[in-house]
Short mmCIF file of N, CA and C in Angstrom, two decimals:
data_model
loop_
_atom_site.label_atom_id
_atom_site.label_comp_id
_atom_site.label_asym_id
_atom_site.label_seq_id
_atom_site.Cartn_x
_atom_site.Cartn_y
_atom_site.Cartn_z
N UNK A 27 0.77 -1.14 -0.17
CA UNK A 27 0.23 0.03 -0.05
C UNK A 27 0.96 1.02 0.03
N UNK A 28 0.59 1.98 -0.84
CA UNK A 28 1.05 3.31 -1.02
C UNK A 28 0.93 4.38 0.22
N UNK A 29 2.50 4.51 0.71
CA UNK A 29 2.23 5.89 1.83
C UNK A 29 1.31 6.83 1.61
N UNK A 30 1.33 7.64 0.39
CA UNK A 30 0.84 8.76 0.04
C UNK A 30 -0.90 8.75 0.00
N UNK A 31 -1.33 7.85 -0.24
CA UNK A 31 -3.16 7.37 0.26
C UNK A 31 -3.64 7.50 1.32
N UNK A 32 -4.57 8.75 1.23
CA UNK A 32 -5.16 9.08 2.49
C UNK A 32 -6.13 7.81 2.88
N UNK A 33 -6.70 7.09 2.15
CA UNK A 33 -7.47 5.95 1.97
C UNK A 33 -9.13 6.49 1.76
N UNK A 34 -9.18 7.67 1.21
CA UNK A 34 -10.25 8.08 0.43
C UNK A 34 -10.41 7.44 -0.51
N UNK A 35 -9.84 6.74 -1.37
CA UNK A 35 -10.33 6.22 -2.42
C UNK A 35 -10.33 7.36 -3.50
N UNK A 36 -10.31 8.63 -3.88
CA UNK A 36 -10.21 9.64 -4.83
C UNK A 36 -9.02 10.37 -4.46
N UNK A 37 -8.16 10.03 -3.59
CA UNK A 37 -7.33 10.78 -3.34
C UNK A 37 -5.62 10.80 -4.45
N UNK A 38 -4.74 11.62 -4.49
CA UNK A 38 -3.77 11.86 -5.48
C UNK A 38 -3.06 10.44 -5.29
N UNK A 39 -3.03 9.58 -4.14
CA UNK A 39 -2.29 8.21 -4.13
C UNK A 39 -2.79 7.22 -4.68
N UNK A 40 -2.05 6.22 -4.63
CA UNK A 40 -2.59 5.09 -5.64
C UNK A 40 -2.19 4.15 -4.28
N UNK A 41 -3.24 2.83 -4.35
CA UNK A 41 -3.13 1.71 -3.50
C UNK A 41 -3.23 0.90 -4.32
N UNK A 42 -2.37 -0.65 -3.60
CA UNK A 42 -2.37 -2.05 -4.77
C UNK A 42 -2.91 -2.63 -3.41
N UNK A 43 -3.29 -4.02 -3.92
CA UNK A 43 -3.26 -5.18 -2.94
C UNK A 43 -3.07 -6.47 -3.69
N UNK A 44 -2.41 -7.20 -3.20
CA UNK A 44 -2.54 -8.79 -3.67
C UNK A 44 -3.03 -9.85 -3.28
N UNK A 45 -3.43 -10.45 -3.93
CA UNK A 45 -4.02 -11.94 -3.22
C UNK A 45 -3.56 -13.07 -4.28
N UNK A 46 -2.80 -13.75 -3.48
CA UNK A 46 -2.61 -14.86 -3.86
C UNK A 46 -3.38 -16.31 -3.15
N UNK A 47 -3.75 -17.08 -4.15
CA UNK A 47 -4.55 -18.09 -3.92
C UNK A 47 -4.04 -19.17 -4.70
N UNK A 48 -3.89 -20.74 -3.78
CA UNK A 48 -3.21 -21.55 -4.17
C UNK A 48 -4.62 -22.65 -4.29
N UNK A 49 -4.55 -23.09 -5.60
CA UNK A 49 -5.54 -24.45 -5.63
C UNK A 49 -4.81 -25.78 -5.90
N UNK A 50 -5.44 -26.70 -4.78
CA UNK A 50 -5.32 -27.94 -4.48
C UNK A 50 -6.52 -28.64 -4.68
N UNK A 51 -6.45 -30.09 -4.70
CA UNK A 51 -7.47 -31.31 -4.42
C UNK A 51 -7.65 -31.44 -2.91
N UNK A 52 -8.68 -31.38 -2.31
CA UNK A 52 -8.50 -31.37 -0.85
C UNK A 52 -8.63 -32.81 -0.66
N UNK A 53 -9.81 -33.62 -0.96
CA UNK A 53 -9.83 -35.19 -1.31
C UNK A 53 -9.20 -35.44 -2.56
N UNK A 54 -9.02 -36.90 -2.62
CA UNK A 54 -8.79 -37.12 -3.95
C UNK A 54 -10.25 -37.60 -4.60
N UNK A 55 -10.52 -37.77 -5.89
CA UNK A 55 -11.62 -38.05 -6.50
C UNK A 55 -12.53 -39.48 -6.42
N UNK A 56 -13.49 -39.18 -5.73
CA UNK A 56 -14.47 -40.21 -5.63
C UNK A 56 -14.23 -41.68 -6.89
N UNK A 57 -14.02 -42.77 -6.80
CA UNK A 57 -14.20 -43.76 -7.78
C UNK A 57 -15.50 -44.09 -8.21
N UNK A 58 -15.86 -43.73 -9.81
CA UNK A 58 -16.91 -43.41 -9.94
C UNK A 58 -17.33 -45.44 -10.62
N UNK A 59 -18.60 -45.60 -9.70
CA UNK A 59 -19.30 -47.09 -10.32
C UNK A 59 -19.34 -47.10 -11.69
N UNK A 60 -19.43 -48.26 -12.22
CA UNK A 60 -19.80 -48.62 -13.60
C UNK A 60 -20.69 -49.31 -13.56
N UNK A 61 -21.53 -48.84 -13.61
CA UNK A 61 -22.89 -48.80 -13.99
C UNK A 61 -23.71 -48.50 -15.54
N UNK A 62 -24.13 -49.08 -16.16
CA UNK A 62 -24.80 -48.81 -17.17
C UNK A 62 -26.43 -49.65 -17.09
N UNK A 63 -27.15 -48.68 -17.30
CA UNK A 63 -28.63 -48.80 -16.69
C UNK A 63 -29.75 -48.85 -18.38
N UNK A 64 -30.06 -49.75 -18.25
CA UNK A 64 -31.38 -49.87 -19.39
C UNK A 64 -32.62 -49.96 -18.69
N UNK A 65 -33.15 -48.83 -19.22
CA UNK A 65 -34.61 -49.07 -18.68
C UNK A 65 -35.96 -48.63 -20.06
N UNK A 66 -36.91 -49.03 -19.81
CA UNK A 66 -37.93 -49.09 -20.63
C UNK A 66 -38.43 -47.78 -20.17
N UNK A 67 -38.77 -46.66 -21.23
CA UNK A 67 -39.41 -45.59 -21.06
C UNK A 67 -40.45 -45.54 -20.24
N UNK A 68 -40.29 -45.03 -18.77
CA UNK A 68 -41.61 -44.31 -17.91
C UNK A 68 -41.99 -43.45 -18.49
N UNK A 69 -43.01 -43.02 -17.82
CA UNK A 69 -44.19 -41.94 -18.19
C UNK A 69 -43.00 -40.53 -18.16
N UNK A 70 -43.37 -40.29 -18.64
CA UNK A 70 -42.99 -38.94 -19.42
C UNK A 70 -41.90 -38.01 -18.20
N UNK A 71 -43.55 -37.77 -17.49
CA UNK A 71 -42.82 -36.58 -15.65
C UNK A 71 -41.87 -37.30 -15.34
N UNK A 72 -42.09 -38.97 -15.09
CA UNK A 72 -41.42 -39.63 -14.13
C UNK A 72 -39.66 -39.88 -14.94
N UNK A 73 -39.63 -39.71 -16.28
CA UNK A 73 -38.32 -39.76 -16.48
C UNK A 73 -37.64 -38.12 -16.73
N UNK A 74 -38.36 -37.24 -16.49
CA UNK A 74 -37.79 -36.20 -16.30
C UNK A 74 -37.41 -36.05 -14.96
N UNK A 75 -37.61 -37.01 -14.00
CA UNK A 75 -37.09 -36.98 -12.83
C UNK A 75 -36.29 -37.35 -12.37
N UNK A 76 -35.98 -38.59 -12.92
CA UNK A 76 -34.94 -39.49 -13.07
C UNK A 76 -33.73 -39.17 -13.47
N UNK A 77 -33.59 -37.91 -14.73
CA UNK A 77 -32.39 -37.79 -15.05
C UNK A 77 -31.31 -37.32 -14.03
N UNK A 78 -32.04 -36.42 -13.32
CA UNK A 78 -31.04 -36.14 -12.54
C UNK A 78 -30.59 -36.81 -11.46
N UNK A 79 -31.12 -37.43 -10.77
CA UNK A 79 -31.00 -38.76 -9.81
C UNK A 79 -29.56 -39.78 -10.44
N UNK A 80 -30.32 -40.08 -11.98
CA UNK A 80 -29.20 -40.97 -12.65
C UNK A 80 -27.86 -40.71 -12.20
N UNK A 81 -27.89 -39.30 -13.15
CA UNK A 81 -26.28 -38.37 -13.04
C UNK A 81 -25.80 -38.34 -11.37
N UNK A 82 -26.40 -37.86 -10.59
CA UNK A 82 -25.99 -37.77 -9.02
C UNK A 82 -25.09 -39.18 -8.96
N UNK A 83 -25.83 -40.26 -9.19
CA UNK A 83 -25.69 -41.63 -8.62
C UNK A 83 -24.56 -42.12 -9.63
N UNK A 84 -24.15 -41.12 -10.12
CA UNK A 84 -23.21 -41.75 -11.13
C UNK A 84 -22.97 -42.48 -12.18
N UNK A 85 -23.95 -43.12 -12.55
CA UNK A 85 -24.42 -44.05 -14.14
C UNK A 85 -23.72 -43.60 -15.15
N UNK A 86 -22.86 -44.52 -15.79
CA UNK A 86 -22.15 -43.89 -16.91
C UNK A 86 -22.86 -44.05 -18.15
N UNK A 87 -23.63 -44.79 -18.32
CA UNK A 87 -24.53 -45.05 -19.68
C UNK A 87 -25.88 -45.24 -19.38
N UNK A 88 -26.98 -44.49 -19.98
CA UNK A 88 -28.58 -45.00 -19.82
C UNK A 88 -28.71 -45.04 -21.27
N UNK A 89 -29.27 -46.30 -21.34
CA UNK A 89 -30.27 -46.70 -22.23
C UNK A 89 -31.91 -47.03 -22.53
N UNK A 90 -32.47 -46.05 -23.20
CA UNK A 90 -33.72 -45.78 -23.13
C UNK A 90 -34.22 -46.62 -23.98
N UNK A 91 -35.37 -47.55 -23.70
CA UNK A 91 -35.63 -48.24 -24.96
C UNK A 91 -37.52 -48.14 -24.69
N UNK A 92 -37.76 -48.99 -26.10
CA UNK A 92 -39.33 -49.17 -26.21
C UNK A 92 -39.54 -50.42 -25.82
N UNK A 93 -40.68 -50.22 -24.94
CA UNK A 93 -41.30 -51.92 -24.58
C UNK A 93 -42.72 -51.98 -24.96
N UNK A 94 -43.05 -53.22 -24.73
CA UNK A 94 -44.14 -53.58 -25.04
C UNK A 94 -45.37 -52.47 -24.46
N UNK A 95 -45.47 -52.12 -23.59
CA UNK A 95 -46.75 -51.56 -22.61
C UNK A 95 -45.91 -49.97 -22.77
N UNK A 96 -45.13 -49.89 -23.40
CA UNK A 96 -44.50 -48.13 -23.15
C UNK A 96 -45.69 -47.56 -24.12
N UNK A 97 -46.38 -46.41 -23.98
CA UNK A 97 -47.23 -46.01 -24.67
C UNK A 97 -46.54 -45.09 -25.79
N UNK A 98 -47.17 -45.34 -27.11
CA UNK A 98 -46.17 -44.76 -28.48
C UNK A 98 -46.30 -42.96 -28.11
N UNK A 99 -47.04 -42.50 -27.30
CA UNK A 99 -46.87 -40.67 -27.32
C UNK A 99 -45.63 -40.45 -26.35
N UNK A 100 -45.45 -41.42 -25.45
CA UNK A 100 -43.98 -40.89 -24.72
C UNK A 100 -43.14 -40.42 -25.67
N UNK A 101 -42.59 -41.19 -26.17
CA UNK A 101 -41.53 -40.93 -27.28
C UNK A 101 -41.64 -39.62 -27.84
N UNK A 102 -43.08 -38.69 -28.42
CA UNK A 102 -43.05 -37.45 -28.75
C UNK A 102 -43.23 -36.54 -27.59
N UNK A 103 -43.02 -37.07 -26.12
CA UNK A 103 -43.50 -35.65 -25.40
C UNK A 103 -42.36 -35.30 -25.18
N UNK A 104 -42.60 -33.57 -24.87
CA UNK A 104 -41.29 -32.64 -24.21
C UNK A 104 -41.11 -33.22 -22.99
N UNK A 105 -42.23 -33.65 -22.30
CA UNK A 105 -42.10 -33.86 -20.99
C UNK A 105 -40.88 -34.94 -20.61
N UNK A 106 -40.59 -36.04 -21.28
CA UNK A 106 -39.84 -37.05 -21.02
C UNK A 106 -38.20 -36.26 -21.20
N UNK A 107 -37.98 -35.23 -21.88
CA UNK A 107 -36.74 -34.63 -21.64
C UNK A 107 -35.46 -35.38 -22.59
N UNK A 108 -36.39 -36.19 -23.69
CA UNK A 108 -35.13 -37.29 -24.49
C UNK A 108 -34.67 -36.50 -25.29
N UNK A 109 -34.78 -35.20 -25.67
CA UNK A 109 -34.26 -34.10 -26.83
C UNK A 109 -32.98 -33.48 -25.59
N UNK A 110 -31.93 -33.47 -26.22
CA UNK A 110 -30.60 -33.00 -25.80
C UNK A 110 -30.85 -31.39 -25.44
N UNK A 111 -31.45 -30.95 -25.46
CA UNK A 111 -31.63 -29.59 -25.16
C UNK A 111 -32.23 -29.39 -23.94
N UNK A 112 -33.27 -30.52 -23.39
CA UNK A 112 -33.88 -30.15 -22.33
C UNK A 112 -33.44 -31.30 -21.36
N UNK A 113 -32.48 -32.52 -21.49
CA UNK A 113 -32.10 -33.17 -20.66
C UNK A 113 -31.15 -32.85 -20.25
N UNK A 114 -29.67 -32.05 -20.66
CA UNK A 114 -28.72 -31.83 -20.36
C UNK A 114 -28.46 -31.14 -19.58
N UNK A 115 -29.77 -30.09 -19.21
CA UNK A 115 -29.55 -29.30 -17.75
C UNK A 115 -29.76 -30.27 -16.54
N UNK A 116 -30.56 -30.82 -17.00
CA UNK A 116 -31.01 -31.84 -15.85
C UNK A 116 -30.09 -33.19 -15.10
N UNK A 117 -29.20 -33.66 -16.45
CA UNK A 117 -28.14 -34.66 -16.14
C UNK A 117 -27.17 -32.99 -15.32
N UNK A 118 -27.01 -32.36 -15.58
CA UNK A 118 -25.93 -31.46 -15.25
C UNK A 118 -26.09 -30.96 -14.08
N UNK A 119 -27.24 -31.06 -13.70
CA UNK A 119 -27.84 -30.57 -11.98
C UNK A 119 -27.20 -31.52 -11.17
N UNK A 120 -27.87 -32.91 -11.68
CA UNK A 120 -27.39 -34.19 -10.82
C UNK A 120 -25.39 -34.27 -10.59
N UNK A 121 -24.72 -34.11 -11.74
CA UNK A 121 -23.99 -33.52 -11.85
C UNK A 121 -23.66 -33.16 -10.52
N UNK A 122 -23.90 -32.21 -10.57
CA UNK A 122 -23.33 -31.09 -9.64
C UNK A 122 -23.62 -31.47 -7.78
N UNK A 123 -24.83 -31.72 -7.98
CA UNK A 123 -25.11 -32.81 -6.44
C UNK A 123 -24.66 -33.72 -6.22
N UNK A 124 -24.07 -34.83 -6.98
CA UNK A 124 -23.21 -35.99 -6.71
C UNK A 124 -21.96 -35.61 -6.59
N UNK A 125 -21.45 -34.22 -6.99
CA UNK A 125 -19.83 -34.65 -6.92
C UNK A 125 -19.32 -34.76 -8.01
N UNK A 126 -19.80 -35.43 -9.16
CA UNK A 126 -19.31 -36.03 -10.34
C UNK A 126 -18.92 -34.57 -11.54
N UNK A 127 -17.90 -35.19 -12.45
CA UNK A 127 -17.70 -34.55 -13.73
C UNK A 127 -17.93 -35.38 -15.04
N UNK A 128 -18.54 -36.75 -14.74
CA UNK A 128 -18.69 -36.96 -16.25
C UNK A 128 -19.70 -37.57 -16.57
N UNK A 129 -20.26 -36.92 -17.59
CA UNK A 129 -21.33 -36.83 -18.36
C UNK A 129 -22.29 -38.40 -18.40
N UNK A 130 -23.31 -38.76 -18.19
CA UNK A 130 -23.17 -39.80 -18.38
C UNK A 130 -23.81 -39.90 -20.18
N UNK A 131 -23.36 -40.88 -20.56
CA UNK A 131 -24.00 -41.39 -22.47
C UNK A 131 -25.48 -41.70 -22.19
N UNK A 132 -25.89 -40.96 -22.49
CA UNK A 132 -27.58 -41.39 -22.87
C UNK A 132 -27.44 -41.90 -24.71
N UNK A 133 -28.44 -43.09 -24.75
CA UNK A 133 -28.77 -43.62 -26.20
C UNK A 133 -30.04 -43.96 -26.18
N UNK A 134 -31.07 -43.61 -26.93
CA UNK A 134 -32.40 -43.93 -27.19
C UNK A 134 -32.39 -44.99 -28.31
N UNK A 135 -32.91 -45.88 -27.48
CA UNK A 135 -33.11 -47.17 -28.66
C UNK A 135 -35.25 -47.39 -28.76
N UNK A 136 -35.59 -46.99 -29.72
CA UNK A 136 -36.83 -47.37 -30.33
C UNK A 136 -37.47 -48.62 -30.30
N UNK A 137 -36.41 -49.69 -30.73
CA UNK A 137 -36.65 -50.91 -31.21
C UNK A 137 -36.41 -51.64 -30.13
N UNK A 138 -36.95 -52.80 -29.42
CA UNK A 138 -36.56 -53.34 -28.45
C UNK A 138 -35.75 -54.97 -29.06
N UNK A 139 -35.90 -55.45 -29.74
CA UNK A 139 -35.31 -56.69 -30.49
C UNK A 139 -34.60 -56.47 -31.07
N UNK A 140 -34.05 -55.42 -31.93
CA UNK A 140 -32.53 -55.42 -32.52
C UNK A 140 -31.97 -55.09 -31.17
N UNK A 141 -31.84 -54.18 -30.44
CA UNK A 141 -31.24 -53.77 -29.03
C UNK A 141 -30.66 -54.91 -29.10
N UNK A 142 -32.09 -56.05 -28.18
CA UNK A 142 -31.30 -57.08 -27.55
C UNK A 142 -30.41 -57.98 -28.12
N UNK A 143 -30.52 -58.22 -29.56
CA UNK A 143 -30.50 -59.04 -30.54
C UNK A 143 -29.05 -58.84 -30.88
N UNK A 144 -28.90 -57.43 -31.42
CA UNK A 144 -27.45 -57.09 -32.10
C UNK A 144 -26.52 -56.12 -31.24
N UNK A 145 -27.66 -55.24 -30.72
CA UNK A 145 -26.44 -54.03 -30.38
C UNK A 145 -26.14 -54.14 -28.98
N UNK A 146 -26.89 -54.71 -27.87
CA UNK A 146 -26.79 -54.45 -26.24
C UNK A 146 -24.91 -55.09 -26.41
N UNK A 147 -24.64 -56.39 -26.50
CA UNK A 147 -23.53 -56.93 -25.99
C UNK A 147 -22.39 -55.82 -26.43
N UNK A 148 -22.34 -54.66 -27.80
CA UNK A 148 -21.23 -53.98 -27.75
C UNK A 148 -21.44 -52.61 -27.02
N UNK A 149 -22.54 -52.83 -26.80
CA UNK A 149 -22.56 -51.46 -25.67
C UNK A 149 -22.10 -51.13 -24.42
N UNK A 150 -22.08 -52.76 -23.63
CA UNK A 150 -21.79 -52.92 -22.46
C UNK A 150 -20.88 -54.07 -22.29
N UNK A 151 -19.68 -53.43 -21.49
CA UNK A 151 -18.61 -54.33 -21.03
C UNK A 151 -18.66 -55.81 -20.71
N UNK A 152 -17.87 -56.34 -21.24
CA UNK A 152 -18.22 -57.88 -21.41
C UNK A 152 -17.94 -58.32 -19.74
N UNK A 153 -17.17 -57.99 -18.43
CA UNK A 153 -17.43 -57.87 -17.67
C UNK A 153 -18.36 -57.79 -16.71
N UNK A 154 -19.61 -56.71 -17.38
CA UNK A 154 -20.40 -56.73 -15.94
C UNK A 154 -21.22 -57.81 -15.94
N UNK A 155 -21.81 -57.33 -14.78
CA UNK A 155 -22.98 -58.38 -14.52
C UNK A 155 -24.41 -57.79 -14.60
N UNK A 156 -24.83 -58.38 -15.17
CA UNK A 156 -26.19 -58.41 -15.84
C UNK A 156 -27.73 -58.79 -15.03
N UNK A 157 -28.46 -57.51 -14.17
CA UNK A 157 -29.50 -58.00 -13.41
C UNK A 157 -30.66 -57.98 -14.09
N UNK A 158 -31.56 -58.85 -14.30
CA UNK A 158 -32.94 -57.98 -14.85
C UNK A 158 -34.07 -57.76 -13.68
N UNK A 159 -34.58 -56.44 -13.58
CA UNK A 159 -35.41 -56.12 -12.70
C UNK A 159 -37.02 -56.72 -13.51
N UNK A 160 -37.17 -58.08 -12.45
CA UNK A 160 -38.75 -58.39 -13.34
C UNK A 160 -39.48 -58.73 -12.33
N UNK A 161 -40.69 -58.93 -12.07
CA UNK A 161 -41.39 -59.13 -10.90
C UNK A 161 -41.18 -60.96 -10.93
N UNK A 162 -41.62 -61.48 -10.17
CA UNK A 162 -41.73 -62.72 -9.99
C UNK A 162 -40.84 -63.30 -8.91
N UNK A 163 -40.81 -64.62 -9.06
CA UNK A 163 -39.85 -65.15 -7.71
C UNK A 163 -38.57 -65.70 -8.23
N UNK A 164 -37.73 -64.69 -8.04
CA UNK A 164 -36.14 -64.80 -8.56
C UNK A 164 -35.44 -64.54 -7.68
N UNK A 165 -34.20 -65.01 -7.81
CA UNK A 165 -32.80 -64.49 -6.42
C UNK A 165 -33.18 -62.70 -6.62
N UNK A 166 -32.75 -62.70 -5.20
CA UNK A 166 -32.05 -61.17 -4.96
C UNK A 166 -31.19 -60.44 -5.50
N UNK A 167 -31.05 -59.55 -5.58
CA UNK A 167 -30.26 -58.66 -6.24
C UNK A 167 -28.80 -59.11 -5.03
N UNK A 168 -28.84 -59.26 -3.97
CA UNK A 168 -27.61 -59.47 -2.74
C UNK A 168 -27.05 -61.01 -3.24
N UNK A 169 -28.18 -61.95 -3.85
CA UNK A 169 -27.39 -63.27 -4.30
C UNK A 169 -26.70 -63.47 -5.13
N UNK A 170 -27.73 -62.68 -6.19
CA UNK A 170 -26.91 -62.56 -7.60
C UNK A 170 -25.45 -62.02 -7.47
N UNK A 171 -25.16 -60.79 -6.88
CA UNK A 171 -24.15 -60.11 -6.66
C UNK A 171 -22.90 -61.23 -5.88
N UNK A 172 -23.48 -61.80 -4.77
CA UNK A 172 -22.69 -62.64 -3.87
C UNK A 172 -22.19 -63.48 -5.12
N UNK A 173 -23.55 -64.54 -5.59
CA UNK A 173 -23.12 -65.55 -6.40
C UNK A 173 -21.79 -65.29 -7.54
N UNK A 174 -21.73 -63.91 -8.47
CA UNK A 174 -21.29 -63.26 -9.31
C UNK A 174 -19.53 -62.97 -8.44
N UNK A 175 -19.77 -62.65 -7.29
CA UNK A 175 -18.48 -62.23 -6.73
C UNK A 175 -17.53 -63.63 -6.52
N UNK A 176 -18.41 -64.52 -5.61
CA UNK A 176 -17.67 -65.86 -5.48
C UNK A 176 -17.30 -66.36 -6.54
N UNK A 177 -17.63 -66.39 -7.74
CA UNK A 177 -17.54 -67.18 -9.15
C UNK A 177 -16.06 -66.66 -9.70
N UNK A 178 -16.17 -65.43 -9.86
CA UNK A 178 -15.26 -64.40 -10.13
C UNK A 178 -13.76 -64.47 -9.43
N UNK A 179 -14.13 -64.56 -7.84
CA UNK A 179 -12.77 -64.61 -6.95
C UNK A 179 -12.33 -66.22 -6.86
N UNK A 180 -13.09 -67.05 -7.29
CA UNK A 180 -13.19 -68.55 -7.81
C UNK A 180 -12.38 -68.87 -8.75
N UNK A 181 -12.44 -68.50 -9.99
CA UNK A 181 -12.02 -68.21 -10.91
C UNK A 181 -10.82 -68.14 -11.11
N UNK A 182 -10.39 -66.57 -10.57
CA UNK A 182 -9.00 -66.51 -10.25
C UNK A 182 -8.10 -66.78 -9.46
N UNK A 183 -8.91 -67.36 -8.36
CA UNK A 183 -7.65 -68.38 -7.47
C UNK A 183 -7.29 -69.67 -8.33
N UNK A 184 -8.16 -69.94 -8.63
CA UNK A 184 -7.88 -71.51 -9.56
C UNK A 184 -6.47 -71.09 -10.58
N UNK A 185 -6.38 -70.11 -11.14
CA UNK A 185 -5.45 -69.77 -12.17
C UNK A 185 -4.18 -69.48 -11.68
N UNK A 186 -4.09 -69.14 -10.69
CA UNK A 186 -2.90 -68.67 -9.54
C UNK A 186 -1.76 -69.90 -9.20
#
């Protein structure tokens, strides 16, 4: 600070101030989960609410697909936010709230059968555990993950 300055701000002296800021990571970034989500197109307002939540959870890829019970008008509704200019702000909000920086990949597939028969294997990692959410009497998610973990640990220990 110059000694000639009277502190009035409009005087003949000049004043300078320097601020030094050092940026650094406080904590290491959290590892991102490897989640690829395939979902039948829900009602448009429900899907609009899900975009932010899926980004908060760190979903890597979101595939929205047509299904037998999906009503045709859902695909043409702006309320579902399938268009980029409607969906991206919702995903960005979720990224901010979840503390993530990786924007999810979003794919929209209108035809179920070609997706399942020809495209899905190339879209998903080969090592991924695939879970099907279906009503009925099936093993719980915990049982499936535990069995998958045991299978992978057993195969790696036998090759050692």
